[in-house]
PDB file of C-alpha atoms in Angstrom:
ATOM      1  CA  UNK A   1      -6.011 -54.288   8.527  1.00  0.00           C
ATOM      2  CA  UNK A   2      -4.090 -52.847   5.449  1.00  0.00           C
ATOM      3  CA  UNK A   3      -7.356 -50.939   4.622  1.00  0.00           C
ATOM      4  CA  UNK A   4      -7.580 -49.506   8.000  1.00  0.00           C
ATOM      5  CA  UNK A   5      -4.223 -48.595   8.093  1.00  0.00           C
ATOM      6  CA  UNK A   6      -4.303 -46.617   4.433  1.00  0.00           C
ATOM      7  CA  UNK A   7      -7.340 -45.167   5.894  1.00  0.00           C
ATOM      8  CA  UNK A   8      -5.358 -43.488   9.264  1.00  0.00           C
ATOM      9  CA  UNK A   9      -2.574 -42.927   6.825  1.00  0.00           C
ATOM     10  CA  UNK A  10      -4.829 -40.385   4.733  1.00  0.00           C
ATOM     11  CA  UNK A  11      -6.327 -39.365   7.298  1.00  0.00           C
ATOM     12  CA  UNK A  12      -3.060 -37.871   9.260  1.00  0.00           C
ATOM     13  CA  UNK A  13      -2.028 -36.477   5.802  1.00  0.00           C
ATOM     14  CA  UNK A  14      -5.458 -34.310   5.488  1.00  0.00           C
ATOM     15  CA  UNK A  15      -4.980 -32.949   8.852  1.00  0.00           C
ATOM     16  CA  UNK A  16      -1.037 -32.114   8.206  1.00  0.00           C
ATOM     17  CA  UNK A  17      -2.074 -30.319   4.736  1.00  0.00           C
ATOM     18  CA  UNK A  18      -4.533 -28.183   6.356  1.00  0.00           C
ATOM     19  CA  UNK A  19      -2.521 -27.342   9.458  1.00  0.00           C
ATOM     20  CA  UNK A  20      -0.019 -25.925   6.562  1.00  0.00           C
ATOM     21  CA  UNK A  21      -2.760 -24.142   4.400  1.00  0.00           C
ATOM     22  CA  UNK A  22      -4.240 -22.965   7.930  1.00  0.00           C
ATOM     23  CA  UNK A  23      -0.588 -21.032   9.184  1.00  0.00           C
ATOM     24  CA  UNK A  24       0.427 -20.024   5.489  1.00  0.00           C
ATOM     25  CA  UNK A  25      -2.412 -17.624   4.780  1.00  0.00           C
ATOM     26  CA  UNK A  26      -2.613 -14.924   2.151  1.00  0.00           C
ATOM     27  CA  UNK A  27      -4.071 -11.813   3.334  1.00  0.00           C
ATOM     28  CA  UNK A  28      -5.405  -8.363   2.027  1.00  0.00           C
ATOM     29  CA  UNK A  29      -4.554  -5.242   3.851  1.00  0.00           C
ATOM     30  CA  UNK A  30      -6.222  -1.649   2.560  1.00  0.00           C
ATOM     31  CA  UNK A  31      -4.583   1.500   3.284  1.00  0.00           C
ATOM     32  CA  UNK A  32      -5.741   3.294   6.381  1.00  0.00           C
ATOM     33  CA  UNK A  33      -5.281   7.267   5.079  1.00  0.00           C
ATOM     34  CA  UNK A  34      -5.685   8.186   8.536  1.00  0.00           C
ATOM     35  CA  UNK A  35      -2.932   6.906   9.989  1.00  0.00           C
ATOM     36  CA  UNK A  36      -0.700   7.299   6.329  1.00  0.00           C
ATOM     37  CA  UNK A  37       2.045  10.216   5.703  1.00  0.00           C
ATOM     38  CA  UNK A  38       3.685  11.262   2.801  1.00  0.00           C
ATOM     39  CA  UNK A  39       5.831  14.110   1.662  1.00  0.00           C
ATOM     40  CA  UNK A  40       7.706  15.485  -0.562  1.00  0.00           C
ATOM     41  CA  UNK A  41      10.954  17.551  -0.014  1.00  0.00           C
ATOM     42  CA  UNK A  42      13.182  19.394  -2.225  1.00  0.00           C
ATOM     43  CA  UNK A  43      14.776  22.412  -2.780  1.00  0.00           C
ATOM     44  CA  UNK A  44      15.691  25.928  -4.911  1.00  0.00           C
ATOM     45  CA  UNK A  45      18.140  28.631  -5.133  1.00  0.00           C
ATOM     46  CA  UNK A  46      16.441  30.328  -2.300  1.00  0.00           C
ATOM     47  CA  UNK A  47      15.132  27.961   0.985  1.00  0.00           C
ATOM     48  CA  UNK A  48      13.950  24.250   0.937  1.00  0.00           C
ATOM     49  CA  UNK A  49      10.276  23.360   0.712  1.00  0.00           C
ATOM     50  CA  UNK A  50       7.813  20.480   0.901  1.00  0.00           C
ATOM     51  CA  UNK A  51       4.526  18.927  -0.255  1.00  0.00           C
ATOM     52  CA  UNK A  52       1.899  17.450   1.866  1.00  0.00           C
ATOM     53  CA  UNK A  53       0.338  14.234   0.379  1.00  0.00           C
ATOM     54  CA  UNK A  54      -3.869  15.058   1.252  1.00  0.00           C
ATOM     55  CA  UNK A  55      -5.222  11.880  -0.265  1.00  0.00           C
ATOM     56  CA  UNK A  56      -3.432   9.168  -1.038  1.00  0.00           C
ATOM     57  CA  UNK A  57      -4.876   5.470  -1.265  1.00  0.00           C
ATOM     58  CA  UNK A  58      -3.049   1.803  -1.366  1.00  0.00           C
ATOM     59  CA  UNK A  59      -3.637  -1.656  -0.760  1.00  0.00           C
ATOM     60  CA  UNK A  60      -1.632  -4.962  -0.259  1.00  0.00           C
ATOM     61  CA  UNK A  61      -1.398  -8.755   0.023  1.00  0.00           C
ATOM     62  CA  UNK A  62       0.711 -10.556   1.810  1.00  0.00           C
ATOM     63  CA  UNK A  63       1.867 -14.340   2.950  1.00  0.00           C
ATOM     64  CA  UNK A  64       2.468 -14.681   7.000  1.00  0.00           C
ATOM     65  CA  UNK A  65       2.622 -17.904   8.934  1.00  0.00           C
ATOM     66  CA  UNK A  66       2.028 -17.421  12.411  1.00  0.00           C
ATOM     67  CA  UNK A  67       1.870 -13.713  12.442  1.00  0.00           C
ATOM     68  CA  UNK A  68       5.424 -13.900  10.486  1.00  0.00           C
ATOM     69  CA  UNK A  69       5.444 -11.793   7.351  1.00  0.00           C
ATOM     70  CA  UNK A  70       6.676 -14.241   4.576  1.00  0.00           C
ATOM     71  CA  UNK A  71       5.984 -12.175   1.329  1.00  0.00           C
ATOM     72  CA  UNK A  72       4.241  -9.733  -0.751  1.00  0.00           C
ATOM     73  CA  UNK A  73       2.657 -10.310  -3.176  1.00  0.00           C
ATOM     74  CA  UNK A  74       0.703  -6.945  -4.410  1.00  0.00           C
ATOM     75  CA  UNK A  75       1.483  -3.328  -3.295  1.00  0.00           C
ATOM     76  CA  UNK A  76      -0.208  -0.669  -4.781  1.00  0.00           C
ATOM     77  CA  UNK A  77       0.093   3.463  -4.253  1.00  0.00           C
ATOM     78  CA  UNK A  78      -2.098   5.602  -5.931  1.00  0.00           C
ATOM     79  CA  UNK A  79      -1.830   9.377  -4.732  1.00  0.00           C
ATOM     80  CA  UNK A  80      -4.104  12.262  -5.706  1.00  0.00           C
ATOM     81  CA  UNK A  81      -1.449  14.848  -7.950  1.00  0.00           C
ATOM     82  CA  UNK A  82      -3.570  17.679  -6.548  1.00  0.00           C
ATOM     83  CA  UNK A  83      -3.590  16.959  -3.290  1.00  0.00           C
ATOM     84  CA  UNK A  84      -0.258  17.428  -2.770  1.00  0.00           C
ATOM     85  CA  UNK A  85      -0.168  20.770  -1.325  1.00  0.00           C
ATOM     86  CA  UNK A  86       2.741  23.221   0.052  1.00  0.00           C
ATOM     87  CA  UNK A  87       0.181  26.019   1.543  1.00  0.00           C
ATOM     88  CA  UNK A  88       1.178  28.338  -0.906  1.00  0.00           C
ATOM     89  CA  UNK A  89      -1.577  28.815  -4.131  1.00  0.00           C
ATOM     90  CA  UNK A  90       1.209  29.679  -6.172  1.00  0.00           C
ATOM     91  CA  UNK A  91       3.376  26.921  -5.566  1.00  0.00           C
ATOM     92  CA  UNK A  92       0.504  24.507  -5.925  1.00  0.00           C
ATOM     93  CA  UNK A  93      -0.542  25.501  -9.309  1.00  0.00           C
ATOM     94  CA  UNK A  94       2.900  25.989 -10.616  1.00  0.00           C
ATOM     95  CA  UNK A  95       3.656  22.274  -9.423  1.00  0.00           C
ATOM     96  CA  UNK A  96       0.153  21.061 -11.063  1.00  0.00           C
ATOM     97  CA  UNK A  97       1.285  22.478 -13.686  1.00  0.00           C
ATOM     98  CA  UNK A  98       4.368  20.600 -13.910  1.00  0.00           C
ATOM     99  CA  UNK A  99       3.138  17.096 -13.261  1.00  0.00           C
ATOM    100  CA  UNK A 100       0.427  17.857 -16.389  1.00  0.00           C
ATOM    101  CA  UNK A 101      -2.935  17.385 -13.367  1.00  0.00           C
ATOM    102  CA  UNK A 102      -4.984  17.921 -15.931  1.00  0.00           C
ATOM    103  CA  UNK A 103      -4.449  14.502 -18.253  1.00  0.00           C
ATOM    104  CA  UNK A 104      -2.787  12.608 -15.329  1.00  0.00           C
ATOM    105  CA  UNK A 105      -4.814  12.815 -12.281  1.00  0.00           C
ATOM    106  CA  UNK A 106      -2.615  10.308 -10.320  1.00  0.00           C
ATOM    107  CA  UNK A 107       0.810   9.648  -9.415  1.00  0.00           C
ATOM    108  CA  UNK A 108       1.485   5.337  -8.434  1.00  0.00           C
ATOM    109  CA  UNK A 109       3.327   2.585  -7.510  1.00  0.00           C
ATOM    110  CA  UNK A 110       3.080  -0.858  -8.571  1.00  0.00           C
ATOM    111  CA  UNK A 111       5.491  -3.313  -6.927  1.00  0.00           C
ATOM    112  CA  UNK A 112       6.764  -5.906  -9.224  1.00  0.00           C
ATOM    113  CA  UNK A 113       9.315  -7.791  -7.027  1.00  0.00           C
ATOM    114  CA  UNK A 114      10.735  -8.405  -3.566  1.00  0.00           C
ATOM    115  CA  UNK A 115      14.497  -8.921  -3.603  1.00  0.00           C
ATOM    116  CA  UNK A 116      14.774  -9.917   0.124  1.00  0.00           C
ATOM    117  CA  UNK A 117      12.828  -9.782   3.694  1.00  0.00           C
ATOM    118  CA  UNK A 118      15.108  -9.387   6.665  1.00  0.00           C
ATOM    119  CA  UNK A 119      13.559 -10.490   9.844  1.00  0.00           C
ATOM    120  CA  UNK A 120      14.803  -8.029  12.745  1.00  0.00           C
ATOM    121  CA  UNK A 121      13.459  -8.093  16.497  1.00  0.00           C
ATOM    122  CA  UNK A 122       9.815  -7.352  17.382  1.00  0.00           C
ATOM    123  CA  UNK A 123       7.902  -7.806  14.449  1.00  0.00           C
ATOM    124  CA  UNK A 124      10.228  -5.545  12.635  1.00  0.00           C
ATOM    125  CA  UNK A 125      11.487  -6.640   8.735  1.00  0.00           C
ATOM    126  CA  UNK A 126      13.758  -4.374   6.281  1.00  0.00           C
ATOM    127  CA  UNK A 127      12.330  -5.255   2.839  1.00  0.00           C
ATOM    128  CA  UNK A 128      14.017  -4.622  -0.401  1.00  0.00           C
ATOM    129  CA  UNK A 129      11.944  -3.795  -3.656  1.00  0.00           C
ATOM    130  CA  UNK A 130      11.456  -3.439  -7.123  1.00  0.00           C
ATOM    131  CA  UNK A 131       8.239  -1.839  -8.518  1.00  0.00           C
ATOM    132  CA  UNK A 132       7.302   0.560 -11.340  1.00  0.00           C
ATOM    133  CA  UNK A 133       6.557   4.513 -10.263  1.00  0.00           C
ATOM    134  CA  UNK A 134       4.337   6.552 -12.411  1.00  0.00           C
ATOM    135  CA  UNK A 135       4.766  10.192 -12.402  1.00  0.00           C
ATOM    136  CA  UNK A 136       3.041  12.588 -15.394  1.00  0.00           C
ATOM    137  CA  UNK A 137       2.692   9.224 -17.231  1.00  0.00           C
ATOM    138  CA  UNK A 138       6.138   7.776 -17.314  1.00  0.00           C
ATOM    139  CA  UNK A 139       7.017   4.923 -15.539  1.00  0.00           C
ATOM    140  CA  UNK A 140      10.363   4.247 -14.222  1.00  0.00           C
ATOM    141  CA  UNK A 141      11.357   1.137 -12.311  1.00  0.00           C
ATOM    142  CA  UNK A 142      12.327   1.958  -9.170  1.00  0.00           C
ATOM    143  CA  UNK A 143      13.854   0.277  -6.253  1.00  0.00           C
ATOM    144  CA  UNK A 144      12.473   0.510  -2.660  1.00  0.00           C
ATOM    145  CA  UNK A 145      13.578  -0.429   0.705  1.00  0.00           C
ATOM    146  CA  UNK A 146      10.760  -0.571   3.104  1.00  0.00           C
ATOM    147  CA  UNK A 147      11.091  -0.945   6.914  1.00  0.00           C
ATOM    148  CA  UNK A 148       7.750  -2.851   7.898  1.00  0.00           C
ATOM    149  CA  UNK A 149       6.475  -3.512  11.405  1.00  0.00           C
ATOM    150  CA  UNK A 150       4.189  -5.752  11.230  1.00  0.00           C
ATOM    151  CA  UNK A 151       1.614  -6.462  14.332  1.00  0.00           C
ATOM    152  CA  UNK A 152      -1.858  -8.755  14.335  1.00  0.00           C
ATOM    153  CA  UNK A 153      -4.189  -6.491  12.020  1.00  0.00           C
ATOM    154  CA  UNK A 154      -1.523  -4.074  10.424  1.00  0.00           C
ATOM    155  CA  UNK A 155       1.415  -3.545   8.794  1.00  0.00           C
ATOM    156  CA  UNK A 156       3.202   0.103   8.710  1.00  0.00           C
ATOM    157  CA  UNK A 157       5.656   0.651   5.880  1.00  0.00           C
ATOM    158  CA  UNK A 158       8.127   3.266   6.397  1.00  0.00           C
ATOM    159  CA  UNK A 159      11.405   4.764   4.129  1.00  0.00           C
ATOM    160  CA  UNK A 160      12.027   7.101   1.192  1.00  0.00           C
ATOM    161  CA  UNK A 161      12.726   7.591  -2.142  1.00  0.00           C
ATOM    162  CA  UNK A 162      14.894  10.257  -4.147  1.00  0.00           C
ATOM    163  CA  UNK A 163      14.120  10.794  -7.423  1.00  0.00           C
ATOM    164  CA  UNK A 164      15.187  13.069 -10.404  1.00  0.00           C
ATOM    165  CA  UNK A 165      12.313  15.035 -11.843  1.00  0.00           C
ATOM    166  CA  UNK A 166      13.677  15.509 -15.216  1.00  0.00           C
ATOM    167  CA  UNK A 167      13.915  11.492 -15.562  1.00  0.00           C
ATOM    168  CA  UNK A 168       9.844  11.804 -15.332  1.00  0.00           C
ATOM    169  CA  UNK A 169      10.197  14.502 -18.099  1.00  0.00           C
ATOM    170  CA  UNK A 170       9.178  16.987 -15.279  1.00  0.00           C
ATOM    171  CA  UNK A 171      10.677  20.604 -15.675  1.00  0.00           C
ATOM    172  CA  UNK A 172      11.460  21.848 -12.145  1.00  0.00           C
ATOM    173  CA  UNK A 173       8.866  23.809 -11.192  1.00  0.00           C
ATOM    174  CA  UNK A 174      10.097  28.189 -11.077  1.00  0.00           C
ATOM    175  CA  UNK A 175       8.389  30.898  -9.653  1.00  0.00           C
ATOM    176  CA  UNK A 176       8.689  34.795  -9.832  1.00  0.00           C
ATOM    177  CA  UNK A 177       9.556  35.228 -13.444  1.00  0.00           C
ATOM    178  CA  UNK A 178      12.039  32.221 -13.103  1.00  0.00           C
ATOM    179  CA  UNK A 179      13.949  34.313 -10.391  1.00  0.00           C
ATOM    180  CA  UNK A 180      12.880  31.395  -8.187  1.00  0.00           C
ATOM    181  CA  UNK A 181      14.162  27.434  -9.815  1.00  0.00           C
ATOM    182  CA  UNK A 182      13.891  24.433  -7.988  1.00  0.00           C
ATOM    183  CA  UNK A 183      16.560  21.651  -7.770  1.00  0.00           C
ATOM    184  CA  UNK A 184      15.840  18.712 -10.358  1.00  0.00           C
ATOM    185  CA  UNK A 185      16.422  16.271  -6.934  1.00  0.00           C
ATOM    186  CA  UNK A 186      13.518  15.406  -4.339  1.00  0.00           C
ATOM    187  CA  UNK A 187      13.185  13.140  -1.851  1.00  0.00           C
ATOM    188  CA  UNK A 188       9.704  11.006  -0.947  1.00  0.00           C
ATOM    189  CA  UNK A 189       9.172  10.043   2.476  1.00  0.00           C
ATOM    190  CA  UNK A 190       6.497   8.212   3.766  1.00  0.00           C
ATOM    191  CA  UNK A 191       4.836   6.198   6.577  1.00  0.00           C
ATOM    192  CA  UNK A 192       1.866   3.922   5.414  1.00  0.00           C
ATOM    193  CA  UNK A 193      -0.362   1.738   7.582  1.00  0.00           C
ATOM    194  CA  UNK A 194      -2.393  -0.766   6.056  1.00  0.00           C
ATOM    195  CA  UNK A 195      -5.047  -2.719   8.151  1.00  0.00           C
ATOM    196  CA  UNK A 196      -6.250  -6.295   7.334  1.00  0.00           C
TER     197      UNK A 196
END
């Protein structure tokens, strides 16, 4: 009877440990560039202007238990330095110039922590971040609040990021014999969608 018991006992304690491992699932997302927007705004002693981000890859794993977004695990940003594009030729090569294309082809973001996930209404979560960004070759540690919405297939991260050029050992780009200098400040925004 003991044996039979033990036997029920283990039983119930297999099917409890996969009903856990079955709800608490890691999974891989991959960037969808389609539905993925980044730019780039600053400014100069003359108007404002902005960068279009043309190709710009990414992937991520997270931990969700029942469609609930537990944690992160791996986020990863990798943008194409010469795809970002203002529509002007000049401005494009002057700002190639600047981030030094030619022996760093990318610009990219690791994450390295999550501080906190705040659950809000409708699949909605405000998540704060630590990760390392790479511009030109230096890496700074940055932090990084995201808004996520996260619905059965895909997550969209949203939010922005200001950063100082000259902390990336970027001169501010200048244009028309230096009669045109841009503002060491600039702002990232962006709107990512990864699918599973």
């Amino acid at each position: 009877m003991r044996i039979l018991d033990t036997l029920r006992l283990s039983a119930y304690v297999l099917i409890a440990f996969i009903s856990v491992n079955t709800s608490l699932q890691a999974q891989r997302y991959a960037l969808q560039k389609s539905a993925s927007q980044m730019e780039v705004l600053g400014t100069s002693n003359i108007h404002d202007w902005e960068l279009t981000v043309e190709d710009i890859a990414g992937s991520m794993q997270v931990t969700e238990t029942n469609n609930k977004l537990e944690g992160i695990s791996k986020l990863h940003l990798a943008i194409l330095a010469e795809s970002l594009k203002s529509g002007k030729s000049g401005m494009d090569k002057n700002t190639f110039k600047a981030l030094n294309t030619s022996a760093y082809k990318n610009l990219e973001y690791d994450l390295k922590k999550v501080e906190s996930i705040k659950a809000k209404e409708d699949g909605n979560y405000v998540i704060q971040t630590t990760g390392d960004l790479m511009i030109a070759g230096v890496t700074k540690q940055v932090s990084i609040v995201f808004d996520a919405n996260v619905m059965p297939g895909y997550i969209t991260l949203t939010g922005k990021h200001v950063l100082n050029m000259t902390h990336y050992k970027i001169d501010p780009p200048k244009a028309l014999f230096g009669t045109i200098t841009t503002g060491e400040m600039v702002t990232v925004k962006f709107k990512t969608t990864f699918i599973n």
